[in-house]
C-alpha cells in the first residue's frame, strides 16, 4: 500500500459513495487513513468437507484501487470491559465500527464457483466460519449476517473483471459430485457495482450441459451481453 499524495479524502468518499454524501452530509470523522492499495495472489481455492474438487477457484487475482479506512465520530464513547491476567479493566471506545471506502478493481484471468440446493449446508457452514472471524465489538445492536456486515463496512464502487467467469449450477443432489452441472459461462466479463447502480457486460454467454466433466448439448449461446 502507498499513502503518498493521497489528499481530499472526504471529496473522494462523496464521489464513490452517494449514500454517504446524500444521507450523511454532515457526519464528523474521528480519523481517516488513505492509501493506494494493491493485493494479488496467483491462485485461490475453497474446499469444503470431503468434496474432492474445490467449490470455488480463481487464478491471477488482483485487488487494486484507492482506499480509505475511516472512523465516524460518535458524540458519546461507550465503556468497554475486559479481563487481563485475571484482573478486570474498563476502557472507553468509539462504538461505531470502521468503514472502508474504495474505488476498487478486482480482476482475475478466470473465476469459477459451484451453486446448488445440495450445497446449501456447505454454504451455511462457510457462513458460520466467516461470521466467527468478525469481532463482536461493543455495539449492543443485533449482529448482521456476514454479507450484510460486509456491505455496511465496505462502501464505494467496485469493478469486477475476468477473462472467463463460470457460475456452475449443479444438476445433481449429490453435493460431492461437482462434475454434473450447467454453467453460466461469460467471456471477457465485467461488472461495475455501487449502491443503486450496476452494469454487467460480456463478449459471450455460453451454457453447455456438462456431465462427468464432459461438455454436451449447448443450451444457450449469446454474444455482446449488456445488462444494466
PDB file of C-alpha atoms in Angstrom:
ATOM      1  CA  UNK A   1       0.000   0.000   0.000  1.00  0.00           C
ATOM      2  CA  UNK A   2       1.181   3.531  -0.795  1.00  0.00           C
ATOM      3  CA  UNK A   3      -0.187   6.523   1.151  1.00  0.00           C
ATOM      4  CA  UNK A   4       1.800   9.246  -0.607  1.00  0.00           C
ATOM      5  CA  UNK A   5      -0.064  12.088  -2.340  1.00  0.00           C
ATOM      6  CA  UNK A   6      -3.429  10.890  -1.057  1.00  0.00           C
ATOM      7  CA  UNK A   7      -5.498  14.030  -0.388  1.00  0.00           C
ATOM      8  CA  UNK A   8      -9.112  15.303  -0.455  1.00  0.00           C
ATOM      9  CA  UNK A   9     -10.363  12.188   1.285  1.00  0.00           C
ATOM     10  CA  UNK A  10     -13.869  13.473   2.017  1.00  0.00           C
ATOM     11  CA  UNK A  11     -14.378  14.513  -1.614  1.00  0.00           C
ATOM     12  CA  UNK A  12     -13.259  11.038  -2.683  1.00  0.00           C
ATOM     13  CA  UNK A  13     -15.785   9.385  -0.332  1.00  0.00           C
ATOM     14  CA  UNK A  14     -18.640  11.520  -1.690  1.00  0.00           C
ATOM     15  CA  UNK A  15     -17.676  10.663  -5.283  1.00  0.00           C
ATOM     16  CA  UNK A  16     -17.716   6.895  -4.849  1.00  0.00           C
ATOM     17  CA  UNK A  17     -20.475   6.508  -2.223  1.00  0.00           C
ATOM     18  CA  UNK A  18     -23.602   8.599  -2.948  1.00  0.00           C
ATOM     19  CA  UNK A  19     -25.316   7.214   0.171  1.00  0.00           C
ATOM     20  CA  UNK A  20     -22.807   8.844   2.496  1.00  0.00           C
ATOM     21  CA  UNK A  21     -22.993  12.109   0.539  1.00  0.00           C
ATOM     22  CA  UNK A  22     -26.800  12.262   0.324  1.00  0.00           C
ATOM     23  CA  UNK A  23     -27.864  10.899   3.707  1.00  0.00           C
ATOM     24  CA  UNK A  24     -24.923  11.747   5.977  1.00  0.00           C
ATOM     25  CA  UNK A  25     -23.558  15.035   4.569  1.00  0.00           C
ATOM     26  CA  UNK A  26     -22.682  16.465   7.996  1.00  0.00           C
ATOM     27  CA  UNK A  27     -21.094  13.399   9.518  1.00  0.00           C
ATOM     28  CA  UNK A  28     -17.962  14.078  11.553  1.00  0.00           C
ATOM     29  CA  UNK A  29     -14.936  11.833  11.401  1.00  0.00           C
ATOM     30  CA  UNK A  30     -12.649  10.693  14.161  1.00  0.00           C
ATOM     31  CA  UNK A  31      -9.896   9.610  11.773  1.00  0.00           C
ATOM     32  CA  UNK A  32      -9.173   8.797   8.129  1.00  0.00           C
ATOM     33  CA  UNK A  33      -6.325   6.895   6.540  1.00  0.00           C
ATOM     34  CA  UNK A  34      -5.945   6.841   2.771  1.00  0.00           C
ATOM     35  CA  UNK A  35      -3.803   4.583   0.623  1.00  0.00           C
ATOM     36  CA  UNK A  36      -3.403   3.258  -2.895  1.00  0.00           C
ATOM     37  CA  UNK A  37      -3.864  -0.416  -2.096  1.00  0.00           C
ATOM     38  CA  UNK A  38      -2.904  -3.492  -4.095  1.00  0.00           C
ATOM     39  CA  UNK A  39      -3.229  -7.157  -3.182  1.00  0.00           C
ATOM     40  CA  UNK A  40      -2.609 -10.073  -5.536  1.00  0.00           C
ATOM     41  CA  UNK A  41      -2.258 -13.831  -5.475  1.00  0.00           C
ATOM     42  CA  UNK A  42      -1.703 -16.431  -8.181  1.00  0.00           C
ATOM     43  CA  UNK A  43      -4.269 -18.993  -7.106  1.00  0.00           C
ATOM     44  CA  UNK A  44      -7.351 -19.188  -4.896  1.00  0.00           C
ATOM     45  CA  UNK A  45      -9.242 -22.362  -3.980  1.00  0.00           C
ATOM     46  CA  UNK A  46     -12.042 -23.039  -1.495  1.00  0.00           C
ATOM     47  CA  UNK A  47     -12.684 -26.612  -0.335  1.00  0.00           C
ATOM     48  CA  UNK A  48     -15.401 -27.981   1.919  1.00  0.00           C
ATOM     49  CA  UNK A  49     -15.952 -31.215   3.840  1.00  0.00           C
ATOM     50  CA  UNK A  50     -14.911 -34.294   1.868  1.00  0.00           C
ATOM     51  CA  UNK A  51     -15.573 -32.822  -1.579  1.00  0.00           C
ATOM     52  CA  UNK A  52     -12.605 -33.636  -3.774  1.00  0.00           C
ATOM     53  CA  UNK A  53     -12.877 -30.653  -6.123  1.00  0.00           C
ATOM     54  CA  UNK A  54     -12.852 -27.004  -4.956  1.00  0.00           C
ATOM     55  CA  UNK A  55     -16.267 -25.358  -4.758  1.00  0.00           C
ATOM     56  CA  UNK A  56     -14.650 -22.104  -5.944  1.00  0.00           C
ATOM     57  CA  UNK A  57     -11.336 -21.218  -7.507  1.00  0.00           C
ATOM     58  CA  UNK A  58      -9.618 -18.401  -9.364  1.00  0.00           C
ATOM     59  CA  UNK A  59      -6.241 -17.571 -10.899  1.00  0.00           C
ATOM     60  CA  UNK A  60      -4.177 -14.370 -11.059  1.00  0.00           C
ATOM     61  CA  UNK A  61      -6.431 -12.422  -8.709  1.00  0.00           C
ATOM     62  CA  UNK A  62      -5.680  -8.722  -8.190  1.00  0.00           C
ATOM     63  CA  UNK A  63      -7.362  -6.199  -5.863  1.00  0.00           C
ATOM     64  CA  UNK A  64      -6.227  -2.662  -6.727  1.00  0.00           C
ATOM     65  CA  UNK A  65      -7.506   0.836  -6.094  1.00  0.00           C
ATOM     66  CA  UNK A  66      -7.527   3.910  -3.844  1.00  0.00           C
ATOM     67  CA  UNK A  67      -8.915   3.060  -0.417  1.00  0.00           C
ATOM     68  CA  UNK A  68      -9.802   4.970   2.753  1.00  0.00           C
ATOM     69  CA  UNK A  69     -10.235   3.457   6.201  1.00  0.00           C
ATOM     70  CA  UNK A  70     -12.404   5.894   8.176  1.00  0.00           C
ATOM     71  CA  UNK A  71     -13.839   6.048  11.672  1.00  0.00           C
ATOM     72  CA  UNK A  72     -17.040   8.097  12.107  1.00  0.00           C
ATOM     73  CA  UNK A  73     -17.133  10.256  15.236  1.00  0.00           C
ATOM     74  CA  UNK A  74     -19.627   9.408  17.972  1.00  0.00           C
ATOM     75  CA  UNK A  75     -20.763  12.051  20.490  1.00  0.00           C
ATOM     76  CA  UNK A  76     -20.531   9.698  23.452  1.00  0.00           C
ATOM     77  CA  UNK A  77     -17.992   6.928  23.875  1.00  0.00           C
ATOM     78  CA  UNK A  78     -19.017   3.613  25.427  1.00  0.00           C
ATOM     79  CA  UNK A  79     -17.421   1.625  28.215  1.00  0.00           C
ATOM     80  CA  UNK A  80     -15.515  -1.481  27.219  1.00  0.00           C
ATOM     81  CA  UNK A  81     -14.898  -4.141  29.876  1.00  0.00           C
ATOM     82  CA  UNK A  82     -12.160  -6.731  29.560  1.00  0.00           C
ATOM     83  CA  UNK A  83     -10.082  -9.035  31.718  1.00  0.00           C
ATOM     84  CA  UNK A  84      -6.312  -9.362  31.591  1.00  0.00           C
ATOM     85  CA  UNK A  85      -4.417 -11.881  33.743  1.00  0.00           C
ATOM     86  CA  UNK A  86      -7.468 -12.292  35.957  1.00  0.00           C
ATOM     87  CA  UNK A  87      -7.841  -8.557  36.612  1.00  0.00           C
ATOM     88  CA  UNK A  88     -10.842  -6.574  35.346  1.00  0.00           C
ATOM     89  CA  UNK A  89     -10.341  -3.328  33.430  1.00  0.00           C
ATOM     90  CA  UNK A  90     -12.658  -0.692  31.952  1.00  0.00           C
ATOM     91  CA  UNK A  91     -11.815   1.490  28.991  1.00  0.00           C
ATOM     92  CA  UNK A  92     -13.761   3.753  26.639  1.00  0.00           C
ATOM     93  CA  UNK A  93     -14.151   3.269  22.926  1.00  0.00           C
ATOM     94  CA  UNK A  94     -15.979   4.660  19.952  1.00  0.00           C
ATOM     95  CA  UNK A  95     -18.914   2.219  19.465  1.00  0.00           C
ATOM     96  CA  UNK A  96     -19.117   2.936  15.717  1.00  0.00           C
ATOM     97  CA  UNK A  97     -17.223   0.436  13.600  1.00  0.00           C
ATOM     98  CA  UNK A  98     -14.677   1.393  10.983  1.00  0.00           C
ATOM     99  CA  UNK A  99     -15.710   1.923   7.371  1.00  0.00           C
ATOM    100  CA  UNK A 100     -13.712   1.059   4.278  1.00  0.00           C
ATOM    101  CA  UNK A 101     -14.309   3.268   1.231  1.00  0.00           C
ATOM    102  CA  UNK A 102     -12.753   2.162  -2.034  1.00  0.00           C
ATOM    103  CA  UNK A 103     -12.780   2.578  -5.789  1.00  0.00           C
ATOM    104  CA  UNK A 104     -11.583  -0.978  -6.257  1.00  0.00           C
ATOM    105  CA  UNK A 105     -10.856  -3.052  -9.334  1.00  0.00           C
ATOM    106  CA  UNK A 106     -10.985  -6.814  -8.713  1.00  0.00           C
ATOM    107  CA  UNK A 107      -9.722  -8.896 -11.631  1.00  0.00           C
ATOM    108  CA  UNK A 108      -8.824 -12.494 -12.428  1.00  0.00           C
ATOM    109  CA  UNK A 109      -7.963 -14.496 -15.513  1.00  0.00           C
ATOM    110  CA  UNK A 110     -10.697 -16.946 -14.539  1.00  0.00           C
ATOM    111  CA  UNK A 111     -13.147 -17.330 -11.662  1.00  0.00           C
ATOM    112  CA  UNK A 112     -15.413 -20.336 -11.160  1.00  0.00           C
ATOM    113  CA  UNK A 113     -17.790 -21.401  -8.410  1.00  0.00           C
ATOM    114  CA  UNK A 114     -20.480 -24.019  -7.857  1.00  0.00           C
ATOM    115  CA  UNK A 115     -24.015 -23.467  -6.604  1.00  0.00           C
ATOM    116  CA  UNK A 116     -26.995 -25.718  -5.920  1.00  0.00           C
ATOM    117  CA  UNK A 117     -29.526 -26.871  -3.313  1.00  0.00           C
ATOM    118  CA  UNK A 118     -27.292 -29.764  -2.303  1.00  0.00           C
ATOM    119  CA  UNK A 119     -24.518 -27.295  -1.412  1.00  0.00           C
ATOM    120  CA  UNK A 120     -26.649 -25.217   0.980  1.00  0.00           C
ATOM    121  CA  UNK A 121     -25.272 -26.987   4.111  1.00  0.00           C
ATOM    122  CA  UNK A 122     -21.764 -26.272   2.829  1.00  0.00           C
ATOM    123  CA  UNK A 123     -22.505 -22.579   2.367  1.00  0.00           C
ATOM    124  CA  UNK A 124     -24.166 -22.457   5.801  1.00  0.00           C
ATOM    125  CA  UNK A 125     -21.039 -23.885   7.404  1.00  0.00           C
ATOM    126  CA  UNK A 126     -18.921 -21.408   5.448  1.00  0.00           C
ATOM    127  CA  UNK A 127     -21.135 -18.542   6.647  1.00  0.00           C
ATOM    128  CA  UNK A 128     -20.681 -19.613  10.266  1.00  0.00           C
ATOM    129  CA  UNK A 129     -16.892 -19.757   9.825  1.00  0.00           C
ATOM    130  CA  UNK A 130     -16.750 -16.285   8.260  1.00  0.00           C
ATOM    131  CA  UNK A 131     -19.116 -14.887  10.903  1.00  0.00           C
ATOM    132  CA  UNK A 132     -16.894 -16.220  13.698  1.00  0.00           C
ATOM    133  CA  UNK A 133     -13.906 -14.272  12.318  1.00  0.00           C
ATOM    134  CA  UNK A 134     -15.654 -10.888  12.710  1.00  0.00           C
ATOM    135  CA  UNK A 135     -15.097  -9.275  16.150  1.00  0.00           C
ATOM    136  CA  UNK A 136     -18.224  -8.552  18.192  1.00  0.00           C
ATOM    137  CA  UNK A 137     -17.229  -5.013  19.165  1.00  0.00           C
ATOM    138  CA  UNK A 138     -19.165  -3.132  21.847  1.00  0.00           C
ATOM    139  CA  UNK A 139     -22.220  -2.131  19.823  1.00  0.00           C
ATOM    140  CA  UNK A 140     -25.194  -3.734  21.667  1.00  0.00           C
ATOM    141  CA  UNK A 141     -27.240  -3.989  18.463  1.00  0.00           C
ATOM    142  CA  UNK A 142     -28.010  -7.391  16.978  1.00  0.00           C
ATOM    143  CA  UNK A 143     -25.187  -8.578  14.736  1.00  0.00           C
ATOM    144  CA  UNK A 144     -25.668  -8.507  10.997  1.00  0.00           C
ATOM    145  CA  UNK A 145     -25.114 -11.631   8.963  1.00  0.00           C
ATOM    146  CA  UNK A 146     -21.678 -11.517   7.396  1.00  0.00           C
ATOM    147  CA  UNK A 147     -22.726 -10.432   3.898  1.00  0.00           C
ATOM    148  CA  UNK A 148     -24.786  -7.521   5.259  1.00  0.00           C
ATOM    149  CA  UNK A 149     -21.897  -6.697   7.578  1.00  0.00           C
ATOM    150  CA  UNK A 150     -19.533  -6.570   4.583  1.00  0.00           C
ATOM    151  CA  UNK A 151     -21.990  -4.349   2.710  1.00  0.00           C
ATOM    152  CA  UNK A 152     -22.142  -1.966   5.673  1.00  0.00           C
ATOM    153  CA  UNK A 153     -18.371  -1.989   6.213  1.00  0.00           C
ATOM    154  CA  UNK A 154     -17.197  -1.876   2.590  1.00  0.00           C
ATOM    155  CA  UNK A 155     -18.539   1.162   0.790  1.00  0.00           C
ATOM    156  CA  UNK A 156     -17.799   2.693  -2.587  1.00  0.00           C
ATOM    157  CA  UNK A 157     -17.702   1.344  -6.113  1.00  0.00           C
ATOM    158  CA  UNK A 158     -16.216  -1.862  -7.440  1.00  0.00           C
ATOM    159  CA  UNK A 159     -15.277  -3.105 -10.902  1.00  0.00           C
ATOM    160  CA  UNK A 160     -15.085  -6.894 -11.269  1.00  0.00           C
ATOM    161  CA  UNK A 161     -13.364  -8.337 -14.346  1.00  0.00           C
ATOM    162  CA  UNK A 162     -12.499 -11.851 -15.537  1.00  0.00           C
ATOM    163  CA  UNK A 163     -11.472 -13.284 -18.862  1.00  0.00           C
ATOM    164  CA  UNK A 164     -13.743 -16.227 -18.019  1.00  0.00           C
ATOM    165  CA  UNK A 165     -16.413 -16.132 -15.295  1.00  0.00           C
ATOM    166  CA  UNK A 166     -18.076 -19.517 -14.739  1.00  0.00           C
ATOM    167  CA  UNK A 167     -21.109 -19.915 -12.443  1.00  0.00           C
ATOM    168  CA  UNK A 168     -21.819 -23.652 -12.272  1.00  0.00           C
ATOM    169  CA  UNK A 169     -25.325 -24.743 -11.215  1.00  0.00           C
ATOM    170  CA  UNK A 170     -25.351 -28.366 -10.094  1.00  0.00           C
ATOM    171  CA  UNK A 171     -27.550 -30.868 -11.920  1.00  0.00           C
ATOM    172  CA  UNK A 172     -27.449 -33.446  -9.126  1.00  0.00           C
ATOM    173  CA  UNK A 173     -28.464 -33.754  -5.460  1.00  0.00           C
ATOM    174  CA  UNK A 174     -25.111 -35.378  -4.654  1.00  0.00           C
ATOM    175  CA  UNK A 175     -23.101 -32.498  -3.205  1.00  0.00           C
ATOM    176  CA  UNK A 176     -19.841 -34.418  -3.691  1.00  0.00           C
ATOM    177  CA  UNK A 177     -20.339 -34.507  -7.458  1.00  0.00           C
ATOM    178  CA  UNK A 178     -19.192 -31.185  -8.874  1.00  0.00           C
ATOM    179  CA  UNK A 179     -18.845 -32.508 -12.429  1.00  0.00           C
ATOM    180  CA  UNK A 180     -22.560 -32.598 -13.272  1.00  0.00           C
ATOM    181  CA  UNK A 181     -23.702 -29.023 -13.862  1.00  0.00           C
ATOM    182  CA  UNK A 182     -24.984 -26.305 -16.165  1.00  0.00           C
ATOM    183  CA  UNK A 183     -22.590 -23.349 -16.357  1.00  0.00           C
ATOM    184  CA  UNK A 184     -23.361 -19.704 -16.946  1.00  0.00           C
ATOM    185  CA  UNK A 185     -20.019 -19.009 -18.626  1.00  0.00           C
ATOM    186  CA  UNK A 186     -19.136 -15.439 -19.535  1.00  0.00           C
ATOM    187  CA  UNK A 187     -16.091 -14.475 -21.604  1.00  0.00           C
ATOM    188  CA  UNK A 188     -14.412 -11.084 -21.096  1.00  0.00           C
ATOM    189  CA  UNK A 189     -16.871 -10.466 -18.289  1.00  0.00           C
ATOM    190  CA  UNK A 190     -17.011  -7.276 -16.283  1.00  0.00           C
ATOM    191  CA  UNK A 191     -19.414  -5.862 -13.734  1.00  0.00           C
ATOM    192  CA  UNK A 192     -19.466  -2.393 -12.223  1.00  0.00           C
ATOM    193  CA  UNK A 193     -21.318  -2.046  -8.932  1.00  0.00           C
ATOM    194  CA  UNK A 194     -22.090   0.619  -6.408  1.00  0.00           C
ATOM    195  CA  UNK A 195     -25.190   1.111  -4.303  1.00  0.00           C
ATOM    196  CA  UNK A 196     -28.140   1.775  -6.606  1.00  0.00           C
ATOM    197  CA  UNK A 197     -26.176   1.210  -9.797  1.00  0.00           C
ATOM    198  CA  UNK A 198     -24.996  -1.969 -11.536  1.00  0.00           C
ATOM    199  CA  UNK A 199     -23.784  -2.670 -15.070  1.00  0.00           C
ATOM    200  CA  UNK A 200     -22.691  -6.049 -16.439  1.00  0.00           C
ATOM    201  CA  UNK A 201     -21.087  -6.719 -19.818  1.00  0.00           C
ATOM    202  CA  UNK A 202     -19.647  -9.762 -21.552  1.00  0.00           C
ATOM    203  CA  UNK A 203     -18.495 -10.651 -25.037  1.00  0.00           C
ATOM    204  CA  UNK A 204     -20.214 -14.033 -24.842  1.00  0.00           C
ATOM    205  CA  UNK A 205     -22.599 -16.032 -22.612  1.00  0.00           C
ATOM    206  CA  UNK A 206     -22.144 -19.760 -23.238  1.00  0.00           C
ATOM    207  CA  UNK A 207     -24.047 -22.550 -21.417  1.00  0.00           C
ATOM    208  CA  UNK A 208     -23.401 -26.178 -22.390  1.00  0.00           C
ATOM    209  CA  UNK A 209     -24.717 -29.109 -20.343  1.00  0.00           C
ATOM    210  CA  UNK A 210     -21.810 -30.772 -18.558  1.00  0.00           C
ATOM    211  CA  UNK A 211     -21.903 -34.386 -17.320  1.00  0.00           C
ATOM    212  CA  UNK A 212     -18.939 -36.153 -15.723  1.00  0.00           C
ATOM    213  CA  UNK A 213     -16.856 -33.147 -16.694  1.00  0.00           C
ATOM    214  CA  UNK A 214     -17.624 -33.541 -20.411  1.00  0.00           C
ATOM    215  CA  UNK A 215     -19.488 -30.791 -22.268  1.00  0.00           C
ATOM    216  CA  UNK A 216     -22.601 -31.879 -24.135  1.00  0.00           C
ATOM    217  CA  UNK A 217     -25.504 -30.062 -25.845  1.00  0.00           C
ATOM    218  CA  UNK A 218     -25.423 -26.260 -25.844  1.00  0.00           C
ATOM    219  CA  UNK A 219     -28.420 -24.699 -24.088  1.00  0.00           C
ATOM    220  CA  UNK A 220     -27.555 -21.065 -24.672  1.00  0.00           C
ATOM    221  CA  UNK A 221     -25.042 -19.135 -26.744  1.00  0.00           C
ATOM    222  CA  UNK A 222     -25.338 -15.344 -26.737  1.00  0.00           C
ATOM    223  CA  UNK A 223     -22.877 -12.627 -27.766  1.00  0.00           C
ATOM    224  CA  UNK A 224     -22.381  -8.997 -26.747  1.00  0.00           C
ATOM    225  CA  UNK A 225     -24.287  -9.075 -23.474  1.00  0.00           C
ATOM    226  CA  UNK A 226     -25.050  -5.692 -21.898  1.00  0.00           C
ATOM    227  CA  UNK A 227     -27.160  -5.596 -18.726  1.00  0.00           C
ATOM    228  CA  UNK A 228     -27.988  -2.557 -16.602  1.00  0.00           C
TER     229      UNK A 228
END
